[in-house]
Each structure stands twice: as C-alpha cells, then as structure tokens.
Short mmCIF file of C-alpha atoms in Angstrom, two decimals:
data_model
loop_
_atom_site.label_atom_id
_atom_site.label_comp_id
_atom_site.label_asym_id
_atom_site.label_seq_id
_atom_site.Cartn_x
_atom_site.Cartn_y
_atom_site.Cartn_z
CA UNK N 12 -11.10 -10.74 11.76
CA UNK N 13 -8.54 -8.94 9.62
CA UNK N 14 -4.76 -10.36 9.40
CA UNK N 15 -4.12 -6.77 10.24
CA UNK N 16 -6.27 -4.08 12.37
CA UNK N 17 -5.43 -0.55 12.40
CA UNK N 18 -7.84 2.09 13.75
CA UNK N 19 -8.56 4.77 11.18
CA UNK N 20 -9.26 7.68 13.38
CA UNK N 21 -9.21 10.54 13.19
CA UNK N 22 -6.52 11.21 15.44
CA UNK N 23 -6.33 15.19 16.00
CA UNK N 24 -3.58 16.59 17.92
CA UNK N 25 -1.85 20.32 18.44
CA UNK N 26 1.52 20.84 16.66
CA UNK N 27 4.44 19.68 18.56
CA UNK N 28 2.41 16.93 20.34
CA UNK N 29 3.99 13.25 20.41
CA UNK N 30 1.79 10.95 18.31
CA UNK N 31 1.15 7.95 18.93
CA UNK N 32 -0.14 5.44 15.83
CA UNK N 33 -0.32 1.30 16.12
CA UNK N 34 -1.17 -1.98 14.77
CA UNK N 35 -2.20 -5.77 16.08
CA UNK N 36 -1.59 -8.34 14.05
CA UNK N 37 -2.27 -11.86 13.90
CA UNK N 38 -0.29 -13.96 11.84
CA UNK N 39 3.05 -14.78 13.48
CA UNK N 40 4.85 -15.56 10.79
CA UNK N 41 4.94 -11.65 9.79
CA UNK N 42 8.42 -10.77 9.45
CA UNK N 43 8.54 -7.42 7.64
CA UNK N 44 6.88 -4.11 9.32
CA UNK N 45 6.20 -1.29 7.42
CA UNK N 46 4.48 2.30 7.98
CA UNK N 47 3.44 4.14 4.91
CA UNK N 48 2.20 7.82 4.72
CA UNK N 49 -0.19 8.79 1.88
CA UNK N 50 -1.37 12.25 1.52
CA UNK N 51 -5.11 13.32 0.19
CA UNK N 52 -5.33 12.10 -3.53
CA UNK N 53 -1.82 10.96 -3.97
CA UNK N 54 0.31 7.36 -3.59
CA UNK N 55 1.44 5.37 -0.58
CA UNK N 56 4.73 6.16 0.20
CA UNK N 57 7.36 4.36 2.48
CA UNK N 58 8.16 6.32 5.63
CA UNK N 59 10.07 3.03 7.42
CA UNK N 60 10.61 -0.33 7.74
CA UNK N 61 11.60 -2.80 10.46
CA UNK N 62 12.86 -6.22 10.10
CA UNK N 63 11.85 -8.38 12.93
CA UNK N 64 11.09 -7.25 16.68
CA UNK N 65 13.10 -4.03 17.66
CA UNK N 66 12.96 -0.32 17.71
CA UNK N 67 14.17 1.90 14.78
CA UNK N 68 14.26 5.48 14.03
CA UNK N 69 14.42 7.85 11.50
CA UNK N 70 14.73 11.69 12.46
CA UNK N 71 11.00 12.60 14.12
CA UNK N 72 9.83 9.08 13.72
CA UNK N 73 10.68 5.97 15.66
CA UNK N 74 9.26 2.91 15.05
CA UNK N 75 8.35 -0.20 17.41
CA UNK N 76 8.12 -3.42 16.93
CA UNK N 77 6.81 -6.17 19.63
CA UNK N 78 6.66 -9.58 18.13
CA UNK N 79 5.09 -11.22 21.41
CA UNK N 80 2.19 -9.26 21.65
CA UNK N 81 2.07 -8.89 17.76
CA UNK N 82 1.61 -5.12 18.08
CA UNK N 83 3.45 -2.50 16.40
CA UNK N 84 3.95 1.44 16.84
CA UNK N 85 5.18 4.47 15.11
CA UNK N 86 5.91 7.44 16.89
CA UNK N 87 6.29 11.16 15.59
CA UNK N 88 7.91 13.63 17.59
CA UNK N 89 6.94 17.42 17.75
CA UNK N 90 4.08 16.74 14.93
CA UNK N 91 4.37 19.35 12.26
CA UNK N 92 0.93 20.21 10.06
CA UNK N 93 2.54 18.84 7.23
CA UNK N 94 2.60 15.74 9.01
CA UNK N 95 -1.15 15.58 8.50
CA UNK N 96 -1.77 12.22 6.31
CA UNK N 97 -2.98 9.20 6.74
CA UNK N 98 -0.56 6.34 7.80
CA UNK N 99 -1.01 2.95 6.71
CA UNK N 100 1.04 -0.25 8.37
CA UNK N 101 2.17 -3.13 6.74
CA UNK N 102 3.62 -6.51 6.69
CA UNK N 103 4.49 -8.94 4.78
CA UNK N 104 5.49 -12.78 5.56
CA UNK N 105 6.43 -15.40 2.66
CA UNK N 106 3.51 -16.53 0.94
CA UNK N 107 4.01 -18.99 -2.35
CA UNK N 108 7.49 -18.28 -2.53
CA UNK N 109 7.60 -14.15 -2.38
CA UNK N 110 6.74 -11.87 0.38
CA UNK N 111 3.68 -10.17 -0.25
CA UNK N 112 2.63 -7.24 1.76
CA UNK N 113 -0.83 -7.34 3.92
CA UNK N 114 -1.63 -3.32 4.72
CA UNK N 115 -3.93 -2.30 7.53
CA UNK N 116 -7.08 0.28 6.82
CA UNK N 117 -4.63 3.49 8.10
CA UNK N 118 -4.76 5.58 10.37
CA UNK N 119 -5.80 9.69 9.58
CA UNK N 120 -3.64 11.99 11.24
CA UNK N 121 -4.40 15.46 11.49
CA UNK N 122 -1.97 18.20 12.90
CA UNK N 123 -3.37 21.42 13.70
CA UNK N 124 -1.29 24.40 14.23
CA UNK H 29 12.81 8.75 -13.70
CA UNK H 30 9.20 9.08 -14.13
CA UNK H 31 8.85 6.49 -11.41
CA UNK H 32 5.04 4.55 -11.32
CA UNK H 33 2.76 5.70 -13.70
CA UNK H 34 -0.93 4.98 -14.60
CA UNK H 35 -3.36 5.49 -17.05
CA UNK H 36 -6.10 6.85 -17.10
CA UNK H 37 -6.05 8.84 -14.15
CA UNK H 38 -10.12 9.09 -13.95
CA UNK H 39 -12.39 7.32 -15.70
CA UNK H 40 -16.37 6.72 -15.55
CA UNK H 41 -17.58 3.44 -17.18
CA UNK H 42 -21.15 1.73 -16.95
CA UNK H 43 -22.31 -1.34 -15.96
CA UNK H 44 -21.30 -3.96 -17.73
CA UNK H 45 -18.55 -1.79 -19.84
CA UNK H 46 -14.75 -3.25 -20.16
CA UNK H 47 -11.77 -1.18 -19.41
CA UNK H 48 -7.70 -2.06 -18.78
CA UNK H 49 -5.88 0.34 -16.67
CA UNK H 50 -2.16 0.79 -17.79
CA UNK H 51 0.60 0.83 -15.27
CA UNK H 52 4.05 1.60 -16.39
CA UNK H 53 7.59 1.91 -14.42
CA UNK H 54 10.76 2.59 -15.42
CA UNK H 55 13.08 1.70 -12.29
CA UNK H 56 13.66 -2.71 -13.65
CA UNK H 57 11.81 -3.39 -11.10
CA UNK H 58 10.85 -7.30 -11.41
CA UNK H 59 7.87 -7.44 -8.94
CA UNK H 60 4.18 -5.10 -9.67
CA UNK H 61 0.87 -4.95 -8.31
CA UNK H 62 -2.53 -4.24 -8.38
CA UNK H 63 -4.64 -2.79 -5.48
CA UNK H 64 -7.56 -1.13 -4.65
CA UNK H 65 -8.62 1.44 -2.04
CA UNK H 66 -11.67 1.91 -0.73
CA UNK H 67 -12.89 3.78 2.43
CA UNK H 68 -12.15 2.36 5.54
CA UNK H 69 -11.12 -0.84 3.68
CA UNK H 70 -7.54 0.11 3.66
CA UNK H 71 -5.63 -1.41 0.67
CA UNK H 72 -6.86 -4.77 -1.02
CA UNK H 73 -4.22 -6.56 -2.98
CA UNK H 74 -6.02 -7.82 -6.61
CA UNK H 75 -3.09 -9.52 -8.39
CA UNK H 76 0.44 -9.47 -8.14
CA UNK H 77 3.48 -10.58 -10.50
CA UNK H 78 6.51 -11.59 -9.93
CA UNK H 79 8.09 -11.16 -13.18
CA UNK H 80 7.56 -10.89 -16.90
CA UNK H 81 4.92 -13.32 -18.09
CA UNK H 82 3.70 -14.43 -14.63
CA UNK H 83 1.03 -13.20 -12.48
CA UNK H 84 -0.80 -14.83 -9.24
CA UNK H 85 -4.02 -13.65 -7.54
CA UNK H 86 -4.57 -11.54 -4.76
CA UNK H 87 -6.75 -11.44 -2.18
CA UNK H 88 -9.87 -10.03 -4.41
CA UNK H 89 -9.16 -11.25 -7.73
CA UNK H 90 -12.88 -12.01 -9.10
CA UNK H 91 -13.82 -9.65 -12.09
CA UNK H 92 -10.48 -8.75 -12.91
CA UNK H 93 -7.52 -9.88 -15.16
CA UNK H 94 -3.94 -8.81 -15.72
CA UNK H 95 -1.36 -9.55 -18.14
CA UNK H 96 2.14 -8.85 -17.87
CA UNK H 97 3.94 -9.11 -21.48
CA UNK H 98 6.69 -6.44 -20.66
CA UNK H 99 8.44 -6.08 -17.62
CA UNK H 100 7.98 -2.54 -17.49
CA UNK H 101 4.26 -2.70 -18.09
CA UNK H 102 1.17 -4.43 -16.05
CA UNK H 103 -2.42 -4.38 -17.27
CA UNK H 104 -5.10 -4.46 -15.34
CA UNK H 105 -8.79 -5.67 -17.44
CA UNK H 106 -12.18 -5.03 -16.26
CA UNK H 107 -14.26 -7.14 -18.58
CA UNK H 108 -17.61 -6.02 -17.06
CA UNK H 109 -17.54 -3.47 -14.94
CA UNK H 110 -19.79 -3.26 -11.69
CA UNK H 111 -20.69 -1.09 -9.57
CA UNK H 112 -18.75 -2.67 -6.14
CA UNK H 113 -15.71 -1.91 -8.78
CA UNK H 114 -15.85 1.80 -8.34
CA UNK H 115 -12.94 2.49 -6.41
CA UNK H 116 -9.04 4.41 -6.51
CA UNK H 117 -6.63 2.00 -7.83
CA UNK H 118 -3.17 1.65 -7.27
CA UNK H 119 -0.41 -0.16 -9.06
CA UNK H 120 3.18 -0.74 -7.38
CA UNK H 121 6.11 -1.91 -7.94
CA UNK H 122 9.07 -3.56 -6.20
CA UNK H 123 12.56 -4.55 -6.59
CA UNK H 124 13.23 -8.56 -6.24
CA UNK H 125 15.52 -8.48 -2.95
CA UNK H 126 13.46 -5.45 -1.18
CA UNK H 127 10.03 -6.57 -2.21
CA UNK H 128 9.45 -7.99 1.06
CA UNK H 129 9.40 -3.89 2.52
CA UNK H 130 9.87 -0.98 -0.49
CA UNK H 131 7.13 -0.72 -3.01
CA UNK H 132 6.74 2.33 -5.14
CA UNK H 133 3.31 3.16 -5.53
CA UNK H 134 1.71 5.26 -8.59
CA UNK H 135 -0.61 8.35 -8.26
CA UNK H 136 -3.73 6.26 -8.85
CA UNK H 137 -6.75 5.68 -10.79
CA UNK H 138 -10.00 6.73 -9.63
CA UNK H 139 -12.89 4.55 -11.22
CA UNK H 140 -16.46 5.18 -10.96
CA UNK H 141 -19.02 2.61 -12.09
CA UNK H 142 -22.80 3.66 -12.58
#
C-alpha cells in the first residue's frame, strides 16, 4: 500500500459544479498538505498548502485537512474549463533531517462547458 | 527570472546508452530534486539535495546518479539507459525554510528508451 492514495479519475463535471478531490494517507507523522495542479505537458505547480489539521481557502478553492481520519480534501467552487488539470496531493513529514515531499498519483479533472 | 529549467527537453536514447539531464534555477534556492512521472504512478522522488555538494537518495534511486557541484545546477546521469527508464522527468527546487510545502517545478524532460 502506498504512503499516499489518490484516485486518478477521471472526474468529469459541468461548469459551475462544486468539485470534490481527496486523499488518505497513512503515515501520521505527515505534517505538511499540499495540492498541486499540473496542466497537459507542463510542471506541477502549487495551488495550496495547509499546515496541520484545519480548513484553508484561497478564492474558488478551499482546502481540508482531517488528521484523525488521515484524509484530506480540496474543494473548487463554480469549476471553470480552465480548471481542467490534473491535481496532485502532497505531504511531506521530516525524514533524515529535511522534509521531503511524498505526492499521490493525481487526480484528472475535467470541466466541460 | 527564468525560474526551473531543464535540458534537453526530449530526448530518445537506446539501450544501454548514457545521458545527464541538466537542471538549472536561478531563485538561491538551497534544496533540488529529481523525479519521475509515469502514468498512473504519480510522481516518484529519485534523489534529492539539500545543498551544494550533497545529495541523498530517493525512493527509486537504482540506475541513476546526480551530482550537485553548483548550487544553481543539479545533474541527473543515466549511465545505461533501460527501457523501464523511459519516462517525463522533473527537477524542482525549494527554498530551505519552505521546502517542507513550495517547490518550483521545471517544464520537464520527456525520455524515451528503445
């Protein structure tokens, strides 16, 4: 079993819908929580982070974090086409002294107008 | 800023061929990385560094090598390729105090292996 599972999809939804895209975990001593959004062909990029359990948000996106069930969430609100990517998690715990960051398979998000 | 760079952006080797794959940044960043992407295997950390003239290994480190002389630069050496190397690769790098959650990634290098 993967450290971190993510299930890659495809998730299709109508413009404007509410998505919904998560992650289990299961090493505990994660501490960092990270969703990244990579378009076709191009770089990871960082979308939001989270430090610890708690809920933070960012214009259309909201992110979840809920340490005792080791799950984690990010939500987009009225889901644009250009929202279509694929959306990788990620966290990172100390390991040897530096945090290094374990990334789940992503998630492929298609918004259709 | 040209940000994360790599070079080459394609390349095609055969089996048993040697390559390095050139990753430059130009932010001081004192933490890089090498990963590769394959489908539905999400990202695979290879080796890591935490500064100039260190590097540690990843979790799929056989086949590969890196050196990191400048702190700008980190190499990535294929010294016979395979074919379970073709892949996208992707370096990043990180600042020492938000390592732990920011890492810039590069536009990646797509490497086939026949």
């Amino acid at each position: 079993q993967k450290e971190v599972e993510q299930d890659p999809g495809p998730l299709s939804v109508p413009e404007g819908a509410i998505v919904s895209l998560n992650c289990t975990y299961s090493n505990s001593a994660f501490q960092y929580f990270m969703w990244y959004r990579q378009y076709s062909r191009k770089g990871p990029e960082l979308l939001m982070y989270t430090y610890s359990s708690g809920n933070k948000e960012d214009g259309r996106f909201t992110a979840q974090v809920d340490k005792s069930s080791k799950y984690i969430s990010l939500f987009i609100r009225d889901s644009q086409p250009s929202d279509s990517a694929t959306y990788l998690c990620a966290m990172s715990a100390m390991t040897g002294g530096s945090y290094i960051p374990t990334f789940g398979r992503g998630t492929s998000l298609i918004v259709h107008p | 800023n040209a940000g994360v760079t790599q070079t080459p952006k394609f390349r095609v080797l055969k089996t048993g061929q040697s390559m390095t794959l050139l990753c430059a940044q130009d932010m001081n960043h004192e933490y890089m990385y090498w990963y590769r992407q394959d489908p539905g295997m999400g990202l695979r950390l290879i080796h890591y560094s935490v500064g100039e003239g260190t590097t540690a290994k990843g979790e799929v480190p056989d086949g590969y090598n890196v050196s990191r002389l400048k702190k700008q630069n980190f190499l990535l050496g294929l010294e016979s390729a395979a074919p379970s190397q073709t892949s996208v690769y992707f370096c990043a790098s990180s600042y020492l105090d938000r390592g732990p959650y920011e890492q810039y990634f590069g536009p990646g290098t797509r490497l086939t292996v026949t």
